[in-house]
Short mmCIF file of C-alpha atoms in Angstrom, two decimals:
data_model
loop_
_atom_site.label_atom_id
_atom_site.label_comp_id
_atom_site.label_asym_id
_atom_site.label_seq_id
_atom_site.Cartn_x
_atom_site.Cartn_y
_atom_site.Cartn_z
CA MET G 1 -47.82 36.60 -69.15
CA GLU G 2 -48.33 34.31 -66.15
CA ALA G 3 -45.37 34.29 -63.86
CA ASP G 4 -45.64 30.62 -62.98
CA SER G 5 -46.07 29.11 -66.46
CA LYS G 6 -43.14 27.35 -68.02
CA PRO G 7 -41.59 29.49 -70.76
CA LYS G 8 -42.02 27.97 -74.23
CA LYS G 9 -39.03 25.87 -75.19
CA SER G 10 -37.11 27.77 -77.80
CA GLY G 11 -36.75 24.72 -80.05
CA ALA G 12 -40.47 24.20 -80.62
CA ARG G 13 -40.79 25.28 -84.23
CA LEU G 14 -43.10 23.69 -86.73
CA CYS G 15 -42.01 21.89 -89.86
CA CYS G 16 -42.18 24.33 -92.75
CA VAL G 17 -43.41 21.61 -95.12
CA CYS G 18 -46.31 20.01 -93.24
CA ASN G 19 -46.82 22.69 -90.60
CA GLN G 20 -47.96 20.02 -88.21
CA ASN G 21 -45.02 18.25 -86.62
CA ARG G 22 -42.21 19.72 -84.63
CA ALA G 23 -39.15 20.54 -86.74
CA ALA G 24 -36.32 18.12 -86.05
CA LEU G 25 -33.53 19.52 -88.18
CA LYS G 26 -32.42 22.46 -90.27
CA ARG G 27 -31.46 21.35 -93.76
CA PRO G 28 -28.07 22.77 -94.76
CA LYS G 29 -29.08 22.61 -98.41
CA THR G 30 -32.08 24.91 -98.08
CA LEU G 31 -31.99 26.16 -94.47
CA GLU G 32 -35.55 24.82 -94.12
CA GLN G 33 -36.73 23.61 -90.74
CA ILE G 34 -38.24 20.24 -91.27
CA CYS G 35 -39.74 17.38 -89.27
CA ARG G 36 -38.54 13.77 -89.42
CA GLU G 37 -41.23 12.42 -91.69
CA CYS G 38 -40.96 15.24 -94.18
CA PHE G 39 -37.19 14.95 -94.06
CA TYR G 40 -37.31 11.26 -94.99
CA ALA G 41 -39.66 12.06 -97.86
CA VAL G 42 -37.66 14.94 -99.27
CA PHE G 43 -34.30 13.16 -98.78
CA GLU G 44 -35.48 10.07 -100.63
CA GLU G 45 -37.31 12.02 -103.32
CA GLU G 46 -34.30 14.20 -104.13
CA ILE G 47 -32.12 11.15 -104.61
CA HIS G 48 -34.78 9.59 -106.81
CA GLN G 49 -34.76 12.78 -108.93
CA VAL G 50 -30.97 12.72 -109.20
CA ILE G 51 -31.17 9.13 -110.41
CA LEU G 52 -33.82 9.98 -113.01
CA GLU G 53 -32.34 13.26 -114.27
CA ASN G 54 -28.90 11.76 -114.73
CA GLN G 55 -30.21 8.44 -116.04
CA LEU G 56 -27.99 6.57 -113.67
CA PHE G 57 -29.67 3.19 -114.10
CA LYS G 58 -31.83 1.26 -116.49
CA PRO G 59 -34.15 -1.68 -115.85
CA GLY G 60 -32.35 -4.98 -115.61
CA ASP G 61 -29.05 -3.40 -114.53
CA ARG G 62 -26.94 -5.34 -112.06
CA ILE G 63 -25.51 -2.76 -109.65
CA ALA G 64 -22.74 -3.26 -107.09
CA ILE G 65 -22.91 -0.83 -104.17
CA GLY G 66 -19.43 -0.11 -102.85
CA ALA G 67 -20.04 -0.91 -99.20
CA SER G 68 -17.59 -0.20 -96.44
CA GLY G 69 -19.98 -0.42 -93.52
CA GLY G 70 -19.64 3.32 -93.10
CA LYS G 71 -22.38 5.91 -92.95
CA ASP G 72 -22.55 6.82 -96.64
CA SER G 73 -22.52 3.33 -98.08
CA THR G 74 -24.96 1.98 -95.51
CA VAL G 75 -27.44 4.76 -96.18
CA LEU G 76 -26.89 4.33 -99.93
CA ALA G 77 -27.65 0.61 -99.72
CA TYR G 78 -30.76 1.31 -97.65
CA VAL G 79 -32.09 4.12 -99.86
CA LEU G 80 -31.30 2.44 -103.19
CA SER G 81 -32.97 -0.71 -101.99
CA GLU G 82 -36.02 1.24 -100.95
CA LEU G 83 -36.24 3.36 -104.11
CA ASN G 84 -35.70 0.27 -106.28
CA ARG G 85 -38.75 -1.22 -104.63
CA ARG G 86 -40.87 1.89 -104.49
CA HIS G 87 -40.26 3.12 -108.05
CA ASN G 88 -39.64 -0.22 -109.74
CA TYR G 89 -36.19 0.56 -111.07
CA GLY G 90 -35.86 -3.17 -111.86
CA LEU G 91 -32.31 -3.36 -110.51
CA ASP G 92 -30.40 -6.33 -109.13
CA LEU G 93 -28.47 -4.87 -106.20
CA PHE G 94 -25.32 -6.27 -104.61
CA LEU G 95 -23.02 -5.17 -101.82
CA LEU G 96 -19.33 -5.10 -102.76
CA SER G 97 -16.74 -4.68 -100.04
CA VAL G 98 -13.00 -4.30 -100.15
CA ASP G 99 -10.86 -5.71 -97.37
CA GLU G 100 -7.64 -3.70 -97.33
CA GLY G 101 -6.29 -5.63 -94.36
CA ILE G 102 -6.28 -2.84 -91.79
CA THR G 103 -6.51 -4.45 -88.35
CA GLY G 104 -8.83 -2.82 -85.92
CA TYR G 105 -10.55 -0.81 -88.64
CA ARG G 106 -11.53 -2.83 -91.68
CA ASP G 107 -12.11 -6.10 -89.88
CA ASP G 108 -14.66 -4.34 -87.67
CA SER G 109 -16.37 -2.47 -90.45
CA LEU G 110 -16.71 -5.67 -92.49
CA GLU G 111 -18.76 -7.11 -89.63
CA THR G 112 -21.12 -4.20 -90.19
CA VAL G 113 -21.42 -4.95 -93.91
CA LYS G 114 -22.17 -8.57 -93.13
CA ARG G 115 -25.01 -7.36 -90.91
CA ASN G 116 -26.18 -5.03 -93.69
CA GLU G 117 -26.29 -8.04 -96.02
CA LEU G 118 -28.85 -9.62 -93.70
CA GLN G 119 -30.68 -6.43 -92.80
CA TYR G 120 -31.21 -5.30 -96.38
CA GLY G 121 -31.26 -8.69 -98.07
CA LEU G 122 -28.53 -7.77 -100.55
CA PRO G 123 -25.92 -10.39 -101.51
CA LEU G 124 -22.39 -9.47 -100.43
CA LYS G 125 -19.02 -10.02 -102.11
CA ILE G 126 -15.76 -9.18 -100.39
CA VAL G 127 -12.47 -8.78 -102.29
CA SER G 128 -9.20 -8.42 -100.44
CA TYR G 129 -5.90 -6.70 -101.14
CA LYS G 130 -4.14 -9.81 -99.90
CA ASP G 131 -5.77 -11.94 -102.59
CA LEU G 132 -5.48 -9.38 -105.33
CA TYR G 133 -2.05 -7.92 -104.68
CA GLY G 134 -0.37 -10.10 -102.09
CA TRP G 135 -0.15 -7.21 -99.64
CA THR G 136 -2.41 -5.97 -96.82
CA MET G 137 -2.42 -2.26 -95.97
CA ASP G 138 -0.81 -3.08 -92.64
CA GLU G 139 2.07 -4.75 -94.47
CA ILE G 140 2.30 -1.86 -96.91
CA VAL G 141 2.47 0.71 -94.14
CA LYS G 142 5.16 -1.30 -92.38
CA MET G 143 7.19 -0.97 -95.52
CA ILE G 144 6.47 2.61 -96.58
CA GLY G 145 5.97 4.28 -93.21
CA LEU G 146 3.08 6.54 -92.30
CA LYS G 147 3.23 8.84 -95.32
CA ASN G 148 1.34 8.44 -98.60
CA ASN G 149 -0.76 5.63 -97.18
CA CYS G 150 -3.93 6.94 -98.80
CA THR G 151 -2.17 7.09 -102.17
CA PHE G 152 -1.55 3.34 -102.10
CA CYS G 153 -4.86 2.47 -100.60
CA GLY G 154 -6.92 4.67 -102.91
CA VAL G 155 -5.25 3.36 -106.05
CA PHE G 156 -5.53 -0.25 -104.99
CA ARG G 157 -9.10 0.14 -103.82
CA ARG G 158 -10.29 1.53 -107.14
CA GLN G 159 -8.90 -1.43 -108.96
CA ALA G 160 -10.16 -3.83 -106.32
CA LEU G 161 -13.68 -2.47 -106.78
CA ASP G 162 -13.41 -3.03 -110.52
CA ARG G 163 -12.16 -6.57 -110.04
CA GLY G 164 -14.96 -7.32 -107.60
CA ALA G 165 -17.50 -5.77 -109.95
CA ALA G 166 -16.21 -7.95 -112.80
CA LEU G 167 -16.53 -11.05 -110.61
CA LEU G 168 -20.12 -10.10 -109.83
CA LYS G 169 -20.73 -9.38 -113.52
CA VAL G 170 -22.39 -6.06 -112.76
CA ASP G 171 -23.14 -3.24 -115.15
CA LYS G 172 -22.23 -0.43 -112.83
CA VAL G 173 -20.77 0.38 -109.42
CA ALA G 174 -22.50 2.89 -107.14
CA THR G 175 -20.48 4.57 -104.39
CA GLY G 176 -21.58 6.68 -101.45
CA HIS G 177 -19.49 9.78 -102.19
CA ASN G 178 -21.46 12.74 -100.89
CA ALA G 179 -21.48 16.47 -101.68
CA ASP G 180 -18.94 17.23 -98.96
CA ASP G 181 -16.55 14.62 -100.38
CA ILE G 182 -16.83 16.00 -103.89
CA ALA G 183 -16.35 19.59 -102.77
CA GLU G 184 -13.22 18.47 -100.89
CA THR G 185 -11.95 16.73 -104.03
CA VAL G 186 -12.47 19.86 -106.15
CA LEU G 187 -10.42 21.86 -103.66
CA LEU G 188 -7.74 19.18 -103.39
CA ASN G 189 -7.31 19.09 -107.15
CA ILE G 190 -7.03 22.88 -107.27
CA LEU G 191 -4.47 22.86 -104.48
CA ARG G 192 -2.43 20.28 -106.34
CA GLY G 193 -2.84 21.63 -109.86
CA ASP G 194 -4.29 18.32 -110.97
CA ILE G 195 -6.15 19.62 -114.01
CA ALA G 196 -6.97 16.21 -115.42
CA ARG G 197 -8.73 15.13 -112.25
CA LEU G 198 -10.31 18.54 -111.78
CA SER G 199 -12.05 18.17 -115.10
CA ARG G 200 -13.55 14.80 -114.14
CA CYS G 201 -14.15 14.84 -110.41
CA THR G 202 -17.59 16.45 -110.44
CA SER G 203 -19.06 14.01 -112.97
CA ILE G 204 -21.81 11.94 -111.50
CA ILE G 205 -20.95 9.06 -113.82
CA THR G 206 -17.29 8.25 -114.44
CA GLY G 207 -15.29 5.58 -116.17
CA GLU G 208 -17.71 5.01 -118.99
CA ASP G 209 -14.76 4.30 -121.26
CA GLY G 210 -13.31 1.85 -118.74
CA PRO G 211 -14.21 -1.63 -117.59
CA ILE G 212 -17.21 -0.76 -115.41
CA PRO G 213 -18.76 2.70 -115.07
CA ARG G 214 -19.36 4.19 -111.66
CA CYS G 215 -21.89 6.60 -110.32
CA LYS G 216 -22.35 8.70 -107.21
CA PRO G 217 -26.05 9.04 -106.40
CA PHE G 218 -25.21 11.16 -103.31
CA LYS G 219 -23.35 13.79 -105.34
CA CYS G 220 -25.77 16.52 -104.17
CA THR G 221 -26.49 15.08 -100.75
CA TYR G 222 -25.01 16.74 -97.71
CA GLU G 223 -23.06 14.60 -95.29
CA LYS G 224 -24.98 16.10 -92.39
CA GLU G 225 -28.26 14.89 -93.91
CA ILE G 226 -26.89 11.41 -94.49
CA VAL G 227 -25.87 11.18 -90.84
CA MET G 228 -29.19 12.57 -89.59
CA TYR G 229 -31.09 10.16 -91.82
CA ALA G 230 -29.09 7.24 -90.47
CA TYR G 231 -29.52 8.46 -86.90
CA PHE G 232 -33.27 8.92 -87.04
CA LYS G 233 -33.83 5.68 -88.92
CA LYS G 234 -31.43 3.90 -86.57
CA LEU G 235 -29.40 2.46 -89.41
CA ASP G 236 -26.47 0.27 -88.40
CA TYR G 237 -23.12 1.73 -89.49
CA PHE G 238 -19.50 1.70 -88.44
CA SER G 239 -17.87 4.97 -87.59
CA THR G 240 -14.21 5.08 -86.77
CA GLU G 241 -11.55 7.00 -88.63
CA CYS G 242 -9.08 4.85 -90.52
CA ILE G 243 -5.96 4.69 -88.37
CA TYR G 244 -3.79 5.79 -91.28
CA SER G 245 -5.85 8.78 -92.36
CA PRO G 246 -4.76 11.51 -89.93
CA ASN G 247 -1.73 12.11 -92.13
CA ALA G 248 -3.72 12.52 -95.32
CA TYR G 249 -3.66 15.79 -97.20
CA ARG G 250 -7.41 15.56 -97.70
CA GLY G 251 -7.81 16.35 -94.02
CA PHE G 252 -6.92 20.00 -94.69
CA ALA G 253 -9.51 20.33 -97.42
CA ARG G 254 -12.06 18.67 -95.15
CA GLU G 255 -11.40 21.02 -92.25
CA PHE G 256 -11.73 24.00 -94.56
CA ILE G 257 -15.01 22.74 -96.04
CA LYS G 258 -16.45 22.13 -92.60
CA ASP G 259 -15.52 25.63 -91.47
CA LEU G 260 -17.08 27.04 -94.65
CA GLU G 261 -20.25 25.06 -94.13
CA ARG G 262 -20.71 26.62 -90.73
CA ILE G 263 -20.69 30.11 -92.22
CA ARG G 264 -22.51 29.42 -95.46
CA PRO G 265 -23.77 25.85 -95.93
CA ARG G 266 -24.61 26.44 -99.57
CA ALA G 267 -20.87 26.79 -100.28
CA ILE G 268 -20.55 23.03 -100.59
CA LEU G 269 -22.93 22.77 -103.53
CA ASP G 270 -21.56 25.98 -105.00
CA ILE G 271 -18.01 24.60 -105.02
CA ILE G 272 -19.31 21.57 -106.90
CA LYS G 273 -21.07 23.86 -109.36
CA SER G 274 -17.82 25.79 -109.90
CA GLY G 275 -16.06 22.49 -110.49
CA GLU G 276 -18.65 21.39 -113.03
CA ASP G 277 -18.36 24.64 -114.96
CA PHE G 278 -14.56 24.83 -115.16
CA ARG G 279 -13.39 24.78 -118.73
CA ILE G 280 -9.82 23.76 -119.41
CA SER G 281 -7.79 26.11 -121.59
CA THR G 282 -7.16 24.58 -125.01
CA THR G 283 -3.44 25.15 -124.61
CA THR G 284 -3.20 23.00 -121.47
CA LYS G 285 -1.52 19.68 -122.12
CA MET G 286 -3.78 16.86 -120.93
CA PRO G 287 -2.82 13.22 -120.54
CA GLU G 288 -4.07 10.77 -123.14
CA GLN G 289 -5.73 7.62 -122.07
CA GLY G 290 -4.38 4.27 -123.13
CA THR G 291 -3.86 0.98 -121.39
CA CYS G 292 -1.30 -0.33 -118.94
CA GLU G 293 1.34 -2.50 -120.61
CA ARG G 294 1.53 -4.80 -117.65
CA CYS G 295 -2.09 -5.45 -116.76
CA GLY G 296 -4.22 -3.86 -119.47
CA TYR G 297 -6.01 -1.56 -117.08
CA ILE G 298 -6.92 1.94 -118.21
CA SER G 299 -3.91 4.24 -117.86
CA SER G 300 -2.43 7.43 -119.22
CA GLN G 301 1.11 6.17 -118.61
CA LYS G 302 2.98 3.08 -119.81
CA TRP G 303 2.13 1.37 -116.57
CA CYS G 304 -0.96 2.06 -114.50
CA LYS G 305 -0.42 3.53 -111.08
CA ALA G 306 -1.34 0.30 -109.29
CA CYS G 307 1.34 -1.61 -111.21
CA VAL G 308 3.94 1.08 -110.48
CA LEU G 309 3.13 1.04 -106.78
CA LEU G 310 3.12 -2.76 -106.63
CA GLU G 311 6.47 -2.89 -108.43
CA GLY G 312 7.81 -0.50 -105.82
CA LEU G 313 6.52 -2.62 -102.96
CA ASN G 314 7.83 -5.86 -104.40
CA ARG G 315 11.25 -4.42 -105.06
CA GLY G 316 11.53 -2.68 -101.72
CA LEU G 317 11.30 0.78 -103.33
CA PRO G 318 8.55 2.43 -101.29
CA LYS G 319 8.88 5.77 -103.06
CA LEU G 320 8.26 4.43 -106.54
CA GLY G 321 5.26 6.18 -108.02
CA ILE G 322 5.15 8.73 -105.22
CA GLY G 323 5.99 12.31 -106.08
CA ARG G 324 7.41 13.35 -109.40
CA THR G 325 11.13 12.72 -109.19
CA GLN G 326 11.25 8.93 -109.24
CA GLY G 327 11.12 7.09 -112.53
CA LEU G 328 11.26 3.52 -113.70
CA ASN G 329 11.68 2.66 -117.34
CA SER G 330 10.41 -0.56 -118.77
CA ASP G 331 13.50 -2.69 -118.17
CA GLY G 332 13.51 -1.77 -114.54
CA LYS G 333 16.48 0.56 -114.47
CA LYS G 334 16.06 3.91 -112.82
CA ASP G 335 16.25 6.76 -115.34
CA ARG G 336 19.63 8.38 -115.40
CA LYS G 337 18.88 10.86 -118.07
CA ARG G 338 15.64 11.98 -119.53
CA ASP G 339 14.95 10.50 -122.91
CA SER G 340 12.15 12.44 -124.51
CA ARG G 341 11.01 9.45 -126.55
CA THR G 342 10.61 7.15 -123.57
CA PRO G 343 7.60 8.08 -121.48
CA SER G 344 8.57 8.27 -117.87
CA ILE G 345 6.97 9.53 -114.74
CA GLU G 346 9.42 12.44 -114.73
CA SER G 347 8.33 13.72 -118.09
CA LYS G 348 4.68 13.75 -117.18
CA GLN G 349 2.64 16.89 -117.02
CA CYS G 350 2.40 18.42 -113.60
CA GLY G 351 -0.32 16.80 -111.53
CA SER G 352 -1.16 14.21 -114.15
CA LEU G 353 0.09 11.07 -112.40
CA GLU G 354 -2.84 8.74 -112.62
CA PHE G 355 -4.14 5.58 -114.16
CA MET F 1 -29.14 19.41 -63.53
CA HIS F 2 -29.49 15.78 -64.59
CA LEU F 3 -28.88 15.15 -68.26
CA THR F 4 -28.28 12.16 -70.50
CA LEU F 5 -25.47 12.56 -73.01
CA GLU F 6 -24.77 10.31 -75.96
CA PHE F 7 -21.60 10.27 -78.04
CA GLY F 8 -21.64 8.73 -81.51
CA GLY F 9 -19.82 8.61 -84.79
CA GLY F 10 -16.55 7.75 -83.11
CA LEU F 11 -16.67 10.44 -80.39
CA GLU F 12 -17.20 7.78 -77.75
CA LEU F 13 -13.52 6.94 -78.15
CA LEU F 14 -12.71 10.26 -76.52
CA CYS F 15 -14.73 9.29 -73.44
CA LYS F 16 -13.18 5.90 -72.84
CA SER F 17 -15.51 4.20 -75.34
CA VAL F 18 -18.59 4.92 -73.25
CA LYS F 19 -21.47 6.04 -75.46
CA PHE F 20 -24.04 6.99 -72.84
CA HIS F 21 -23.41 9.17 -69.82
CA ASN F 22 -25.91 10.14 -67.14
CA VAL F 23 -24.52 13.30 -65.69
CA ASN F 24 -25.32 15.91 -63.12
CA VAL F 25 -24.14 19.33 -64.19
CA ASP F 26 -24.00 22.28 -61.86
CA LEU F 27 -25.25 25.58 -63.16
CA PRO F 28 -22.51 28.14 -63.59
CA LYS F 29 -22.07 30.50 -60.67
CA GLY F 30 -24.78 33.11 -60.54
CA ALA F 31 -26.69 31.71 -63.49
CA ASP F 32 -30.26 30.46 -63.38
CA LYS F 33 -30.04 28.57 -66.66
CA LEU F 34 -27.71 26.06 -68.23
CA SER F 35 -26.80 26.77 -71.84
CA MET F 36 -25.18 24.47 -74.37
CA ARG F 37 -22.17 26.73 -74.14
CA ASP F 38 -21.89 25.90 -70.45
CA LEU F 39 -22.51 22.21 -71.07
CA LEU F 40 -19.77 21.99 -73.70
CA ALA F 41 -17.23 23.49 -71.34
CA TRP F 42 -18.33 21.06 -68.66
CA VAL F 43 -18.06 18.09 -71.04
CA ARG F 44 -14.60 19.09 -72.15
CA THR F 45 -13.40 19.29 -68.58
CA ASN F 46 -15.18 16.28 -67.15
CA LEU F 47 -15.82 13.72 -69.87
CA ILE F 48 -13.30 14.14 -72.66
CA LYS F 49 -10.29 12.12 -71.67
CA GLU F 50 -8.13 12.56 -74.76
CA ARG F 51 -7.73 14.67 -77.90
CA PRO F 52 -10.20 17.43 -76.97
CA GLU F 53 -9.53 19.07 -80.34
CA MET F 54 -11.52 16.22 -81.94
CA PHE F 55 -14.59 17.36 -80.00
CA MET F 56 -14.30 21.11 -79.67
CA LYS F 57 -12.88 24.06 -81.52
CA GLY F 58 -12.95 27.27 -79.55
CA GLU F 59 -16.08 27.36 -77.46
CA SER F 60 -18.18 25.29 -79.85
CA VAL F 61 -18.02 21.77 -81.18
CA ARG F 62 -15.55 20.99 -83.92
CA PRO F 63 -17.15 21.64 -87.32
CA GLY F 64 -18.47 18.28 -88.50
CA VAL F 65 -19.92 17.31 -85.11
CA LEU F 66 -23.73 17.31 -85.06
CA VAL F 67 -25.60 18.17 -81.89
CA LEU F 68 -29.16 17.11 -81.09
CA VAL F 69 -31.10 18.22 -78.04
CA ASN F 70 -34.06 15.90 -77.41
CA ASP F 71 -33.67 14.60 -80.95
CA CYS F 72 -33.76 18.07 -82.47
CA ASP F 73 -30.95 19.73 -84.38
CA TRP F 74 -29.44 22.39 -82.12
CA GLU F 75 -29.38 24.77 -85.10
CA LEU F 76 -33.11 25.13 -84.52
CA SER F 77 -32.73 26.15 -80.91
CA GLY F 78 -29.86 28.61 -81.16
CA GLN F 79 -26.80 26.36 -81.07
CA LEU F 80 -24.62 27.49 -78.17
CA ASP F 81 -27.44 29.60 -76.76
CA THR F 82 -29.79 26.63 -76.48
CA THR F 83 -31.01 26.37 -72.89
CA LEU F 84 -31.19 22.97 -71.32
CA GLU F 85 -33.71 21.60 -68.92
CA GLU F 86 -33.80 18.82 -66.38
CA LYS F 87 -33.68 15.34 -67.97
CA ASP F 88 -32.80 16.65 -71.45
CA VAL F 89 -31.01 14.26 -73.78
CA VAL F 90 -28.08 15.67 -75.73
CA VAL F 91 -26.50 13.69 -78.57
CA PHE F 92 -23.16 14.47 -80.20
CA ILE F 93 -22.45 12.71 -83.50
CA SER F 94 -19.25 13.10 -85.43
CA THR F 95 -19.48 12.93 -89.21
CA LEU F 96 -15.73 13.01 -89.67
CA HIS F 97 -14.92 9.50 -90.70
CA GLY F 98 -15.09 7.28 -93.74
CA GLY F 99 -18.39 6.52 -95.37
#
């Protein structure tokens, strides 16, 4: 070995797919070392296969992509747009954004979605909490304090997406939830004993019995790959943590998943697989689905969760609908004693508060 | 050693909202190479102005932060043991935010 030659840079490995280009990343899914071009191809092809195998779309479908301006939804809009073109899915794609009214976070990320509208040529619709509910998240947090913020926001956002989807007259909503998100949700539901949600949270299509079904094309896509894809392709996305999220319980599940990924990246997909294969014991009491008395939305209680939370906000009762000890019967009086014939939040099965 | 560092995915907020930094890092005493391990310690001391726990955990980056050296995943070059060379570009991207 010549003493004056530069030692070979330890990162110079070849792509294991094409064996020609330098490897640019190590895929957590397969531990393969792959170059940029092959990565784009395999990333896009895998999503295409997920779409086909799960029959997520059919020709002529109008699809709203839940777009926040963040990494997942931006990449989803880009890839769906591209696959729609390349494989002739025959879809009419739209961007649907929800403005929760979080200053310094949502107003900035909406600017990103507006740019995405131009960059990808997809028409954009924005629905706001203020218009739908009369409350912005900032106003809500002022009233309820810094706890349970995600509970309100998550419940309201789901309904907001449905309202927006109805306005756009779409057949389905596609969201950017990725494998890491779903693995976190499986763990969260286990930690909380939420059996009803546990049984549904790994489904790639949900809400087929509701107003507008939803699907998650990124169910098997690793967050790391989404970020690398966006980085290499220089896709425009907004990346700041919501100012109210540091107090969310999900943060613990996320930290755990990230630590697990470092040791054994496959764990993320394996957790999802475990979640898919759970079978609920036949003796477990499960909530029955009906409709909300107040707004007609799908609900397993008398009132859907959004209506309960809104009632709480409007009456200055920030804890209504939070936790399991508060109840409100239909004429607005707080329960003094449990009446087994009147459904109340108190009498609900553990972990089954939902709409 | 002159390096270019880039912080993305929200990490720039920890460095006073500056995304790109051209830095000159001294090799550790007695060493003839600069490793990523050394660089991380240097960054924590010299560039991270708040909430260092968002960037690092122990001697490595917080899980969820991606590292690229000259546009290549550091997992290919040995992570903390990656050796850096003059004019290398190191990118740190956080994935820990909404999508």
